[in-house]
Amino acid sequence: MSMTAEPIVEAVGLTVDFASAKGPIRAVSGVDLSLKPGETLALLGESGSGKSVSLRALMRLHPSSAKIGGSVRVDGRDVLAMSARELSAYRGKIVSMIFQDPGLAFDPVYRIGDQIAEAVMRHERVSRAEARKRALELFERVRIPSPERRLDNYPHEMSGGMRQRAMIALALACRPKVLLADEPTTALDATVQIQVLLLLRELQREFGLAIVFVTHDVGVAVEIADRIAVMYAGRIVESGPCADVIRNAAHPYTRGLLSSRSHGALGKDERLKAIPGSPPDLAAPPPGCAFGPRCESFAEVCGSAMPDNVVVSSSHIARCVRLAIRNSSQPGG
Amino acid sequence: MIIGAPPAPEDRDRGGPGTPLLDVRGLTKHFGGKGGLFGKAKSGVVRAVDGIDFSVAKGETLGIVGESGCGKSTTARLVMQIIRPDAGDILFDGEAVGSQALSLGDFRRQAQMVFQDSYASLNPRLTVEETVAFGPRVQGAKPAAALAKAHDLLHRVGLEPRRFAGRYPHEISGGQRQRVNIARALSLDPRLLILDEAVSALDKSVEAQVLNLLLDLKRDFGLTYMFITHDLNVVRFMSDRIMVMYLGKVAEFGPSEPIFEKPGHPYTAALLSSMPSMDPDHRTQEAPLTGDPPNPIDPPSGCRFHPRCKMVSTLCSQAEPRLSTMGEDHLAACHLADPQSGHPRLAAA
């Protein structure tokens, strides 16, 4: 990963609005993302934080009723301006996605090998035999046992872990530059999850992929990511290099997430440090900082306006008024 | 009997403190395949639970862990008699479930279950208070008394009755729904609560709240828990003792800390080191296990774990290991834990 490389994914002021019975809901409100080739960014957040909605916006997978605002540029192209034809050439070839449930990502009535070959033939002018050869190479690459035979499997004939590997093979079939991963290991057993994470790390090095990896699990983010962006109520509240965010969490929400994990030995009758309350209703968000009502350091100023990004250290930023106050009282700090 | 304060624990503690609340011997359930009563089972039989023994002491939390398909949820359902065991004895406080002394109905009043899917386990047409009052009403409580009890329980699980009592399941969040399920489970003053992945679908910040709540309720109501999960961090936090299952068998059983500090079964060790590292400078470099958990149809011979085990020897594919003592109350089903097994690595050590 070179520091001078141009970003391959760049989203600025990304917003996504959905219509609902209660009125419009702003699921993503002003997300900035920047990703260089070969880099992995983890979007970490709880359900409803907007992490998956942001991810899907990069590929324009939302129904047409959803309104996407801001700008999204991937590999030099303006994604939000693409026509239907341009989009279908873009999806799978430049950017592809893997999902939580590979059972839903595959068509149940076609053999997996044929589905991969079909994707290759759609984007590249190759014969069926060549496309099939590519599918076999990919199956070997993602280490599916007896790959030749497995190409002829239907999705239901594979176990969960193997289906996930097959979906990774499908996603990489046309050698995309960016891989979007939406909780691909959440439904897997821990023993299989770690295998898939290691495989993704290996493939990334080999193909120079940029990966955006959505997860709710801090541990998974640590295993996969170069950088972590923590999302809450449609915004990135903290982002920075993985080690900085984990060891030196600046936003109270990130700190809360880290300390509510039960890990290691705890004394008998010890309690977890839980974050009180639950995430806000996006149809009626609280005024000011969305995390305010659950925050242990809530102050009056937090209720007045959404805090701006504050620089914690070189590339580590967080949206918290407390940090701005601390920074201004330490000139040059 | 149902209304008002729960009966004093000493009245209900029939077997005395030394008797385990739950004692399970030789529990077996095979699905599919039609074998004669004494005939050999046909192929295609899923040996979901294959002769397991365990006990849960009064007031403890027994954690059950293992990969999907290991039989942990089937074990819970067998204990609750939601599905009938093919064989095995279940003693509740010293009395056989379904016997003259303890009818199935009596047992089920004393043992309740909370499931993973908080939405599917609630009736969408009942309000929160109706859901929690339903059990006591069926058991003959007067409507007003059942409702008062429901409000008390909702308050105990952190749902203010004034705000939540009249809501329907779709009007509340997942964490709140799971609190309703817990309140409902407590409405018949049970002694045993079986929690089957009860916090697995919750967000991490909400999960911590519910785990804390479960600890409080256990203390306040004098409960005993069977806590089933795939999350090893959670099981370590919650459990006094842990049972590790693999393909329908007990791989390891013992007090929580020794199992985490010094696992006796290579499978437990692999399971523990599969947990994501929390240290960005020391990420996992090699997966402890390869491949998916094998199918419980036609499990491997000998030790069921042997095809994935790093310590495997020819003995492992031939003989099934017995549960050997590793330490106080700590058992592991591995030839390496059994000095008499003749595993070649024992001689080398």
XYZ file of C-alpha atoms in Angstrom:
682
model
C 0.000 0.000 0.000
C 1.659 3.164 -1.145
C 0.849 6.401 0.609
C 0.912 8.376 -2.636
C -1.478 6.171 -4.617
C -4.693 7.804 -5.748
C -7.737 6.533 -3.897
C -9.678 3.943 -5.860
C -12.868 4.517 -3.871
C -13.843 8.007 -2.832
C -17.204 8.955 -1.396
C -17.817 12.513 -0.267
C -20.882 13.622 1.687
C -22.717 10.384 0.865
C -26.374 10.430 1.913
C -29.073 7.796 1.429
C -32.746 8.521 2.073
C -35.540 5.980 2.140
C -39.229 6.712 2.045
C -41.217 5.224 4.920
C -44.704 5.491 6.367
C -43.311 7.827 9.015
C -41.787 10.073 6.348
C -38.327 10.077 4.790
C -35.600 8.326 6.734
C -32.009 9.407 6.334
C -30.139 6.120 6.776
C -26.762 7.594 5.805
C -26.149 11.257 6.467
C -22.884 12.545 5.130
C -20.325 9.740 4.973
C -16.852 10.326 3.569
C -14.843 7.294 2.522
C -11.479 7.069 0.847
C -9.738 3.843 0.021
C -6.465 3.165 -1.774
C -5.715 0.068 -3.855
C -4.681 -2.813 -1.630
C -6.208 -1.301 1.463
C -8.900 -2.759 3.728
C -11.363 -0.529 5.496
C -13.720 -2.007 8.080
C -17.055 -0.283 8.571
C -17.925 -1.193 12.129
C -21.357 -0.573 13.581
C -24.563 -1.973 14.982
C -27.735 -2.752 13.059
C -29.264 0.431 11.702
C -25.990 2.351 11.828
C -25.946 2.698 8.036
C -22.911 0.542 7.380
C -24.569 -1.825 4.895
C -26.573 0.993 3.302
C -23.327 2.920 2.685
C -21.726 -0.183 1.211
C -24.607 -0.844 -1.141
C -24.575 2.779 -2.280
C -21.046 2.215 -3.652
C -22.559 -0.288 -6.058
C -25.952 1.422 -6.355
C -27.778 -1.654 -5.178
C -30.629 0.262 -3.577
C -34.152 0.274 -4.999
C -34.820 3.275 -7.245
C -37.031 4.812 -4.540
C -33.932 5.396 -2.408
C -32.286 8.770 -2.951
C -28.496 8.787 -2.982
C -26.760 12.141 -2.554
C -23.183 13.358 -2.413
C -20.567 11.948 -4.742
C -19.159 8.469 -5.239
C -16.129 7.946 -7.451
C -14.689 4.499 -7.996
C -11.675 3.916 -10.233
C -12.094 7.375 -11.700
C -15.790 6.947 -12.589
C -18.753 8.849 -11.236
C -20.913 5.994 -9.935
C -24.007 8.107 -9.281
C -24.074 9.337 -12.907
C -23.858 5.885 -14.502
C -26.541 4.682 -16.906
C -28.072 1.229 -16.479
C -25.743 -0.153 -19.144
C -22.671 1.396 -17.546
C -23.749 0.065 -14.177
C -23.972 -3.507 -15.355
C -20.513 -3.249 -16.891
C -19.251 -1.768 -13.615
C -20.803 -4.277 -11.231
C -18.747 -7.440 -11.083
C -15.960 -6.061 -13.272
C -14.686 -3.074 -11.279
C -16.475 -3.697 -7.989
C -18.054 -6.860 -6.685
C -19.735 -7.814 -3.463
C -19.987 -10.756 -1.113
C -22.898 -11.116 1.271
C -23.733 -12.622 4.631
C -25.903 -15.344 3.164
C -24.322 -17.052 0.154
C -27.422 -19.230 -0.066
C -29.321 -16.177 -1.280
C -26.533 -14.855 -3.496
C -26.532 -17.928 -5.749
C -29.360 -19.007 -7.980
C -30.535 -22.308 -6.476
C -31.390 -23.973 -9.807
C -28.071 -23.561 -11.622
C -24.775 -25.308 -10.967
C -22.261 -23.055 -9.193
C -19.586 -23.552 -11.857
C -22.008 -22.388 -14.560
C -22.932 -19.305 -12.558
C -19.282 -18.314 -12.244
C -18.629 -19.000 -15.940
C -21.659 -16.907 -16.842
C -20.242 -13.931 -14.927
C -16.899 -14.273 -16.714
C -18.553 -14.499 -20.135
C -20.716 -11.470 -19.384
C -17.696 -9.231 -18.814
C -14.985 -10.740 -20.989
C -15.101 -12.066 -24.504
C -14.109 -15.621 -23.766
C -15.500 -19.016 -24.729
C -17.537 -21.129 -22.329
C -14.631 -23.566 -22.015
C -12.261 -20.784 -21.036
C -14.741 -19.297 -18.595
C -15.147 -22.712 -17.026
C -11.387 -23.047 -16.756
C -11.314 -19.724 -14.920
C -13.999 -20.986 -12.536
C -11.889 -24.054 -11.797
C -8.788 -21.938 -11.124
C -10.790 -19.804 -8.747
C -12.170 -22.823 -6.916
C -8.601 -24.052 -6.464
C -7.541 -20.594 -5.359
C -10.190 -20.344 -2.630
C -9.253 -23.911 -1.624
C -12.463 -25.754 -2.194
C -11.653 -29.464 -1.852
C -12.056 -31.567 -5.025
C -12.777 -28.393 -7.039
C -13.544 -30.127 -10.349
C -16.408 -32.080 -8.824
C -17.644 -29.135 -6.743
C -18.104 -26.956 -9.844
C -21.039 -29.177 -10.727
C -22.674 -28.739 -7.318
C -25.876 -26.862 -6.779
C -25.695 -24.310 -3.949
C -27.658 -26.500 -1.530
C -25.129 -29.304 -1.900
C -22.395 -27.261 -0.217
C -21.856 -26.483 3.449
C -22.045 -22.887 4.661
C -18.289 -22.344 4.721
C -17.826 -23.840 1.278
C -20.666 -21.742 -0.178
C -18.964 -18.660 1.232
C -15.716 -19.667 -0.505
C -17.657 -20.254 -3.728
C -19.188 -16.791 -3.432
C -15.723 -15.281 -3.005
C -14.687 -17.161 -6.163
C -17.698 -15.714 -7.990
C -16.925 -12.201 -6.756
C -13.318 -12.450 -7.943
C -14.191 -14.103 -11.266
C -13.630 -10.943 -13.334
C -10.656 -9.716 -11.301
C -12.339 -6.650 -9.832
C -10.343 -3.856 -8.222
C -12.649 -3.394 -5.266
C -14.378 -6.010 -3.132
C -17.301 -5.011 -0.947
C -17.951 -7.475 1.880
C -21.200 -7.281 3.833
C -20.729 -9.330 7.022
C -19.508 -12.346 5.011
C -18.440 -14.299 8.100
C -21.247 -13.450 10.526
C -23.260 -16.617 9.875
C -20.204 -18.884 10.050
C -18.776 -20.790 12.993
C -15.721 -19.159 14.555
C -13.532 -22.002 13.277
C -14.681 -21.368 9.700
C -14.807 -17.582 10.071
C -11.094 -17.348 10.780
C -10.342 -19.488 7.702
C -12.384 -17.144 5.495
C -10.761 -14.021 6.991
C -7.279 -15.433 6.371
C -8.280 -16.350 2.815
C -9.511 -12.814 2.146
C -6.283 -11.345 3.511
C -4.279 -13.634 1.252
C -6.363 -12.891 -1.862
C -6.138 -9.195 -1.190
C -2.343 -9.289 -1.171
C -2.282 -11.380 -4.297
C -4.808 -9.380 -6.358
C -4.066 -5.949 -4.852
C -7.749 -5.625 -3.986
C -9.220 -2.756 -2.072
C -11.758 -4.147 0.417
C -14.559 -2.433 2.281
C -15.614 -4.883 4.987
C -18.807 -4.311 6.928
C -19.009 -5.973 10.336
C -20.501 -5.551 13.795
C -17.699 -7.551 15.425
C -14.661 -5.620 16.671
C -12.560 -8.787 16.675
C -13.282 -9.440 12.994
C -12.427 -5.829 12.136
C -9.077 -6.181 13.920
C -8.285 -9.376 11.995
C -9.054 -7.917 8.557
C -8.690 -4.141 8.517
C -5.919 -1.613 7.914
C -8.304 1.142 8.906
C -11.532 1.109 10.884
C -14.458 3.507 10.508
C -17.011 3.285 13.312
C -20.556 4.150 12.275
C -23.415 5.300 14.465
C -26.841 6.495 13.324
C -25.807 7.067 9.715
C -22.496 8.817 10.354
C -18.874 7.841 10.754
C -18.150 8.867 14.343
C -14.532 7.738 14.433
C -12.009 6.536 11.897
C -8.334 5.842 11.764
C -5.669 3.159 11.502
C -6.849 -0.089 13.098
C -4.342 -0.018 15.963
C -5.103 3.628 16.829
C -8.848 3.121 16.946
C -8.582 -0.043 19.056
C -5.877 1.089 21.482
C -6.700 4.760 21.638
C -10.432 4.969 21.003
C -11.478 8.606 21.166
C -15.246 8.559 20.688
C -17.343 7.524 23.710
C -19.334 5.137 21.504
C -16.197 3.317 20.313
C -14.949 3.129 23.874
C -18.324 1.757 24.955
C -18.269 -0.893 22.224
C -14.797 -2.009 23.236
C -15.520 -2.180 26.952
C -18.903 -3.920 26.581
C -17.144 -6.929 25.089
C -16.706 -9.748 27.505
C -13.232 -11.041 26.862
C -10.598 -12.609 29.012
C -11.119 -13.672 32.575
C -13.513 -11.592 34.615
C -13.980 -11.940 38.327
C -17.061 -13.685 39.684
C -20.117 -11.437 39.785
C -18.338 -8.850 37.717
C -20.618 -7.008 35.349
C -20.081 -5.887 31.782
C -19.803 -2.185 31.087
C -22.861 -1.945 28.878
C -23.836 1.144 26.905
C -27.276 2.106 28.233
C -30.297 2.566 25.972
C -30.594 1.558 22.342
C -29.650 3.141 18.993
C -31.889 6.069 17.966
C -34.893 5.873 15.697
C -33.649 7.355 12.418
C -37.119 8.721 11.655
C -36.832 10.943 14.731
C -33.128 11.357 15.539
C -32.180 13.227 18.720
C -30.979 16.804 18.245
C -27.233 17.356 18.155
C -24.960 14.367 18.632
C -26.958 11.194 17.869
C -25.079 9.312 20.592
C -25.794 12.048 23.169
C -28.705 10.355 24.961
C -26.572 7.230 25.610
C -23.298 9.010 26.322
C -21.764 9.009 29.797
C -20.035 12.338 29.166
C -23.140 14.082 27.794
C -23.018 17.863 28.189
C -25.497 20.543 27.193
C -23.455 21.506 24.137
C -23.858 17.946 22.754
C -27.590 18.494 22.289
C -27.240 21.601 20.170
C -25.400 20.515 17.025
C -23.812 17.432 15.455
C -20.129 17.735 16.314
C -17.612 18.121 13.498
C -14.710 15.811 12.911
C -11.849 16.459 15.285
C -8.329 15.329 14.564
C -7.080 12.966 17.268
C -3.745 12.210 15.620
C -2.499 12.354 12.023
C -5.116 10.196 10.282
C -7.308 9.406 13.294
C -10.479 11.500 13.568
C -13.577 11.424 15.767
C -16.789 13.399 15.981
C -17.000 14.457 19.589
C -17.292 17.903 21.126
C -15.278 16.808 24.126
C -12.234 16.289 21.887
C -12.637 19.703 20.271
C -12.701 21.320 23.710
C -9.654 19.347 24.789
C -7.752 20.235 21.609
C -8.522 23.966 21.903
C -7.292 24.029 25.491
C -3.997 22.463 24.389
C -2.697 24.763 21.649
C -0.644 22.868 19.122
C -1.719 19.563 20.745
C -49.309 -20.950 44.180
C -48.460 -18.905 41.145
C -49.465 -15.496 42.293
C -47.533 -13.275 44.624
C -44.126 -14.162 45.939
C -42.546 -17.260 44.456
C -42.560 -20.212 46.821
C -39.595 -20.172 49.146
C -36.720 -22.048 47.544
C -36.452 -24.478 50.442
C -40.033 -25.647 49.845
C -39.223 -26.525 46.284
C -35.742 -27.856 46.837
C -36.877 -31.420 47.254
C -33.614 -33.202 46.627
C -31.482 -30.983 48.866
C -28.501 -28.864 47.849
C -26.338 -31.885 47.001
C -28.711 -33.176 44.343
C -28.108 -31.641 40.918
C -31.072 -29.693 39.592
C -30.703 -31.480 36.306
C -29.050 -34.837 35.821
C -28.907 -36.258 32.327
C -27.684 -39.793 31.579
C -27.176 -41.406 28.187
C -29.244 -38.842 26.313
C -29.596 -39.909 22.673
C -31.479 -38.624 19.663
C -31.075 -39.862 16.118
C -33.077 -38.253 13.346
C -34.221 -39.914 10.146
C -33.534 -43.437 8.910
C -35.838 -46.199 10.017
C -34.257 -48.816 12.152
C -36.188 -51.565 13.876
C -36.462 -51.364 17.630
C -33.482 -53.654 18.033
C -32.304 -53.650 14.438
C -29.423 -51.757 12.995
C -30.208 -48.207 11.951
C -30.168 -47.568 8.234
C -27.741 -45.143 6.689
C -28.775 -41.498 6.622
C -29.327 -41.338 10.341
C -28.301 -38.026 11.842
C -26.731 -38.812 15.184
C -27.593 -35.401 16.591
C -27.047 -36.334 20.222
C -25.287 -39.610 20.805
C -25.318 -40.690 24.410
C -24.288 -37.749 26.543
C -24.155 -37.422 30.338
C -24.091 -34.166 32.233
C -25.489 -32.491 35.282
C -26.340 -28.938 36.258
C -25.912 -28.088 39.938
C -28.409 -25.859 41.714
C -27.649 -22.196 41.197
C -24.903 -22.678 38.625
C -24.683 -21.701 34.980
C -23.678 -24.477 32.643
C -22.417 -23.157 29.307
C -22.719 -25.390 26.245
C -20.499 -24.584 23.267
C -19.632 -26.139 19.946
C -19.891 -25.563 16.212
C -23.175 -25.712 14.347
C -24.439 -29.263 14.088
C -22.740 -30.404 17.294
C -26.085 -31.057 18.984
C -26.153 -28.246 21.527
C -29.598 -26.965 20.596
C -30.951 -30.487 20.219
C -29.728 -31.182 23.748
C -31.719 -28.198 25.030
C -34.833 -29.288 23.197
C -34.478 -32.834 24.480
C -34.175 -31.621 28.047
C -37.335 -29.534 27.591
C -39.048 -32.537 25.941
C -39.882 -30.386 22.918
C -38.528 -33.379 21.041
C -38.593 -36.849 22.572
C -35.269 -38.494 23.308
C -34.664 -41.951 21.804
C -32.946 -43.001 24.998
C -31.643 -41.574 28.207
C -32.817 -40.452 31.616
C -33.515 -36.885 32.640
C -33.728 -36.334 36.380
C -34.940 -32.998 37.655
C -34.032 -32.445 41.295
C -33.682 -36.202 41.691
C -36.990 -37.131 40.081
C -37.452 -38.582 36.609
C -39.226 -36.224 34.237
C -42.558 -37.719 33.170
C -42.745 -40.034 36.174
C -45.472 -40.233 38.833
C -43.463 -37.945 41.070
C -42.863 -35.303 38.403
C -45.292 -35.070 35.502
C -44.244 -33.386 32.270
C -46.504 -30.436 33.091
C -44.980 -29.993 36.540
C -41.509 -30.143 35.030
C -42.256 -27.598 32.341
C -43.535 -25.129 34.910
C -40.146 -25.334 36.569
C -38.016 -25.242 33.422
C -38.404 -22.548 30.796
C -36.578 -21.690 27.615
C -35.577 -18.521 25.755
C -34.787 -18.824 22.056
C -32.514 -16.932 19.661
C -35.177 -15.382 17.461
C -36.917 -12.908 19.714
C -39.552 -12.069 17.128
C -40.524 -15.584 16.069
C -40.925 -16.655 19.678
C -43.596 -14.027 20.419
C -47.219 -14.079 19.328
C -47.545 -11.011 17.063
C -51.193 -10.548 18.068
C -50.548 -10.312 21.798
C -49.352 -7.171 23.523
C -46.307 -7.382 25.719
C -48.355 -7.621 28.931
C -50.700 -10.238 27.467
C -47.692 -12.318 26.445
C -46.180 -12.273 29.916
C -49.543 -12.821 31.662
C -50.497 -15.689 29.348
C -48.761 -18.511 31.232
C -50.119 -17.633 34.686
C -53.609 -17.213 33.227
C -53.498 -20.628 31.620
C -52.387 -21.972 34.982
C -55.537 -20.534 36.586
C -54.495 -17.136 37.887
C -57.154 -14.418 37.985
C -56.717 -11.959 35.069
C -55.999 -8.986 37.332
C -53.435 -10.925 39.346
C -51.750 -12.281 36.213
C -51.539 -8.765 34.791
C -50.107 -7.381 38.015
C -47.490 -10.097 37.951
C -46.711 -9.327 34.297
C -46.187 -5.663 35.120
C -43.904 -6.564 37.990
C -41.822 -8.820 35.738
C -41.659 -6.247 32.947
C -40.351 -3.790 35.474
C -37.773 -6.347 36.612
C -36.445 -6.885 33.090
C -36.091 -3.148 32.544
C -39.224 -2.440 30.501
C -41.286 0.237 32.206
C -44.858 -1.177 32.112
C -46.396 2.254 31.556
C -44.476 2.608 28.305
C -44.252 -0.966 27.097
C -47.147 -3.037 28.460
C -49.539 -2.207 25.626
C -47.084 -2.537 22.760
C -46.955 -5.298 20.180
C -43.764 -7.200 19.365
C -43.214 -5.329 16.097
C -43.267 -2.011 17.938
C -40.209 -2.712 20.069
C -36.543 -3.375 19.348
C -34.819 -6.752 19.322
C -33.236 -6.192 22.718
C -36.589 -5.183 24.201
C -38.291 -8.213 22.647
C -35.713 -10.496 24.171
C -36.436 -8.882 27.554
C -40.120 -9.727 27.019
C -39.169 -13.336 26.279
C -37.151 -13.441 29.483
C -40.051 -11.954 31.479
C -42.416 -14.518 30.000
C -40.026 -17.339 30.857
C -39.975 -16.108 34.461
C -43.751 -15.767 34.739
C -44.233 -19.288 36.101
C -41.452 -18.967 38.679
C -39.178 -21.533 37.026
C -36.059 -22.930 38.659
C -34.203 -23.736 35.441
C -33.850 -21.390 32.494
C -32.458 -22.716 29.217
C -31.067 -19.885 27.082
C -30.484 -21.114 23.533
C -28.365 -18.463 21.767
C -30.600 -15.945 23.545
C -28.239 -13.001 23.026
C -26.668 -14.038 19.710
C -28.932 -11.929 17.503
C -28.514 -8.770 19.577
C -26.155 -5.904 18.876
C -23.058 -5.959 21.047
C -24.006 -2.930 23.134
C -27.453 -4.401 23.794
C -26.046 -7.884 24.361
C -24.003 -6.601 27.293
C -27.147 -5.108 28.866
C -29.059 -8.381 28.547
C -26.160 -10.426 29.947
C -26.020 -8.129 32.973
C -29.787 -8.487 33.358
C -29.489 -12.277 33.275
C -26.890 -12.158 36.049
C -29.177 -9.969 38.183
C -32.213 -12.172 37.623
C -30.269 -15.298 38.427
C -29.262 -13.859 41.777
C -32.675 -12.343 42.611
C -34.781 -15.360 41.622
C -32.292 -18.062 42.624
C -32.215 -19.446 39.081
C -30.095 -22.102 37.429
C -29.069 -21.541 33.806
C -28.185 -23.714 30.859
C -26.547 -21.209 28.535
C -26.053 -22.284 24.936
C -23.970 -20.123 22.633
C -21.338 -20.197 19.947
C -19.667 -17.081 21.396
C -16.815 -18.199 23.605
C -16.293 -14.784 25.180
C -19.893 -14.744 26.333
C -19.799 -18.289 27.635
C -16.674 -17.579 29.642
C -18.299 -14.542 31.215
C -21.540 -16.315 32.073
C -20.620 -19.875 33.001
C -19.461 -21.690 36.101
C -18.943 -24.889 34.174
C -18.716 -25.567 30.450
C -19.611 -28.497 28.251
C -17.901 -28.592 24.853
C -19.772 -30.710 22.314
C -18.545 -32.159 19.051
C -20.781 -34.097 16.659
C -23.290 -35.190 19.248
C -20.732 -36.149 21.898
C -19.211 -34.441 24.896
C -15.611 -33.509 24.041
C -14.817 -31.767 27.306
C -16.608 -30.860 30.508
C -15.396 -28.882 33.472
C -15.156 -25.633 35.390
C -14.898 -22.602 33.151
C -11.452 -21.228 34.025
C -9.452 -24.483 33.713
C -11.077 -25.101 30.332
C -10.087 -21.663 29.079
C -6.641 -21.690 30.666
C -5.648 -25.280 29.977
C -8.057 -27.029 27.612
C -7.810 -30.820 27.794
C -9.185 -31.633 24.353
C -7.420 -30.552 21.136
C -10.835 -29.522 19.788
C -11.427 -27.133 22.681
C -7.958 -25.672 22.135
C -8.680 -25.154 18.424
C -12.057 -23.610 19.187
C -10.470 -21.167 21.608
C -7.716 -20.117 19.254
C -10.254 -19.562 16.459
C -11.534 -16.513 18.299
C -10.442 -13.338 16.507
C -7.393 -11.708 18.030
C -7.995 -8.324 19.616
C -4.392 -7.276 19.090
C -3.751 -5.478 15.767
C -0.043 -6.361 15.985
C -0.655 -10.055 16.535
C -3.308 -11.134 14.121
C -4.079 -14.790 13.609
C -1.580 -16.217 11.097
C -2.880 -19.727 10.678
C -6.366 -21.150 11.046
C -6.419 -23.670 13.916
C -8.813 -25.953 12.038
C -9.312 -26.590 8.350
C -12.634 -27.337 6.730
C -16.164 -27.219 8.012
C -17.505 -29.291 10.880
C -18.257 -32.731 9.437
C -21.749 -33.963 8.875
C -23.326 -35.792 11.823
C -24.631 -38.317 9.301
C -21.988 -41.017 9.247
C -19.553 -39.461 11.748
C -15.880 -40.512 11.654
C -14.883 -43.731 13.414
C -13.093 -43.774 16.750
C -12.679 -40.254 18.018
C -15.061 -38.149 15.943
C -12.591 -35.282 15.869
C -9.662 -37.308 14.529
C -9.817 -36.195 10.843
C -9.312 -32.550 11.898
C -6.969 -33.166 14.823
C -3.295 -32.170 14.796
C -2.424 -34.804 17.414
C -4.023 -37.696 15.540
C -2.587 -41.213 15.668
C -3.871 -44.496 14.268
C -5.377 -45.253 17.669
C -7.719 -42.265 17.290
C -9.460 -43.649 14.217
C -9.885 -47.073 15.825
C -10.960 -46.546 19.416
C -13.385 -44.068 20.830
C -11.783 -42.184 23.730
C -13.499 -42.293 27.092
C -13.996 -39.253 29.273
C -10.833 -39.067 31.372
C -10.205 -36.912 34.397
C -7.985 -33.896 33.769
C -8.407 -32.248 37.129
C -11.098 -31.701 39.698
C -14.451 -32.151 37.959
C -12.677 -31.651 34.616
C -13.141 -34.345 31.972
C -11.892 -34.645 28.411
C -12.731 -37.299 25.819
C -9.258 -37.585 24.322
C -6.772 -40.446 24.304
C -4.118 -37.929 25.322
C -5.989 -37.286 28.552
C -6.079 -40.995 29.320
C -2.691 -42.342 30.499
C -3.842 -45.901 29.742
C -4.917 -45.221 26.169
C -1.572 -46.022 24.540
C -1.549 -42.897 22.355
C 2.013 -42.664 20.949
C 2.408 -39.036 22.052
C 1.933 -40.130 25.654
C 4.972 -42.403 25.483
C 7.013 -39.626 23.895
C 6.162 -37.169 26.646
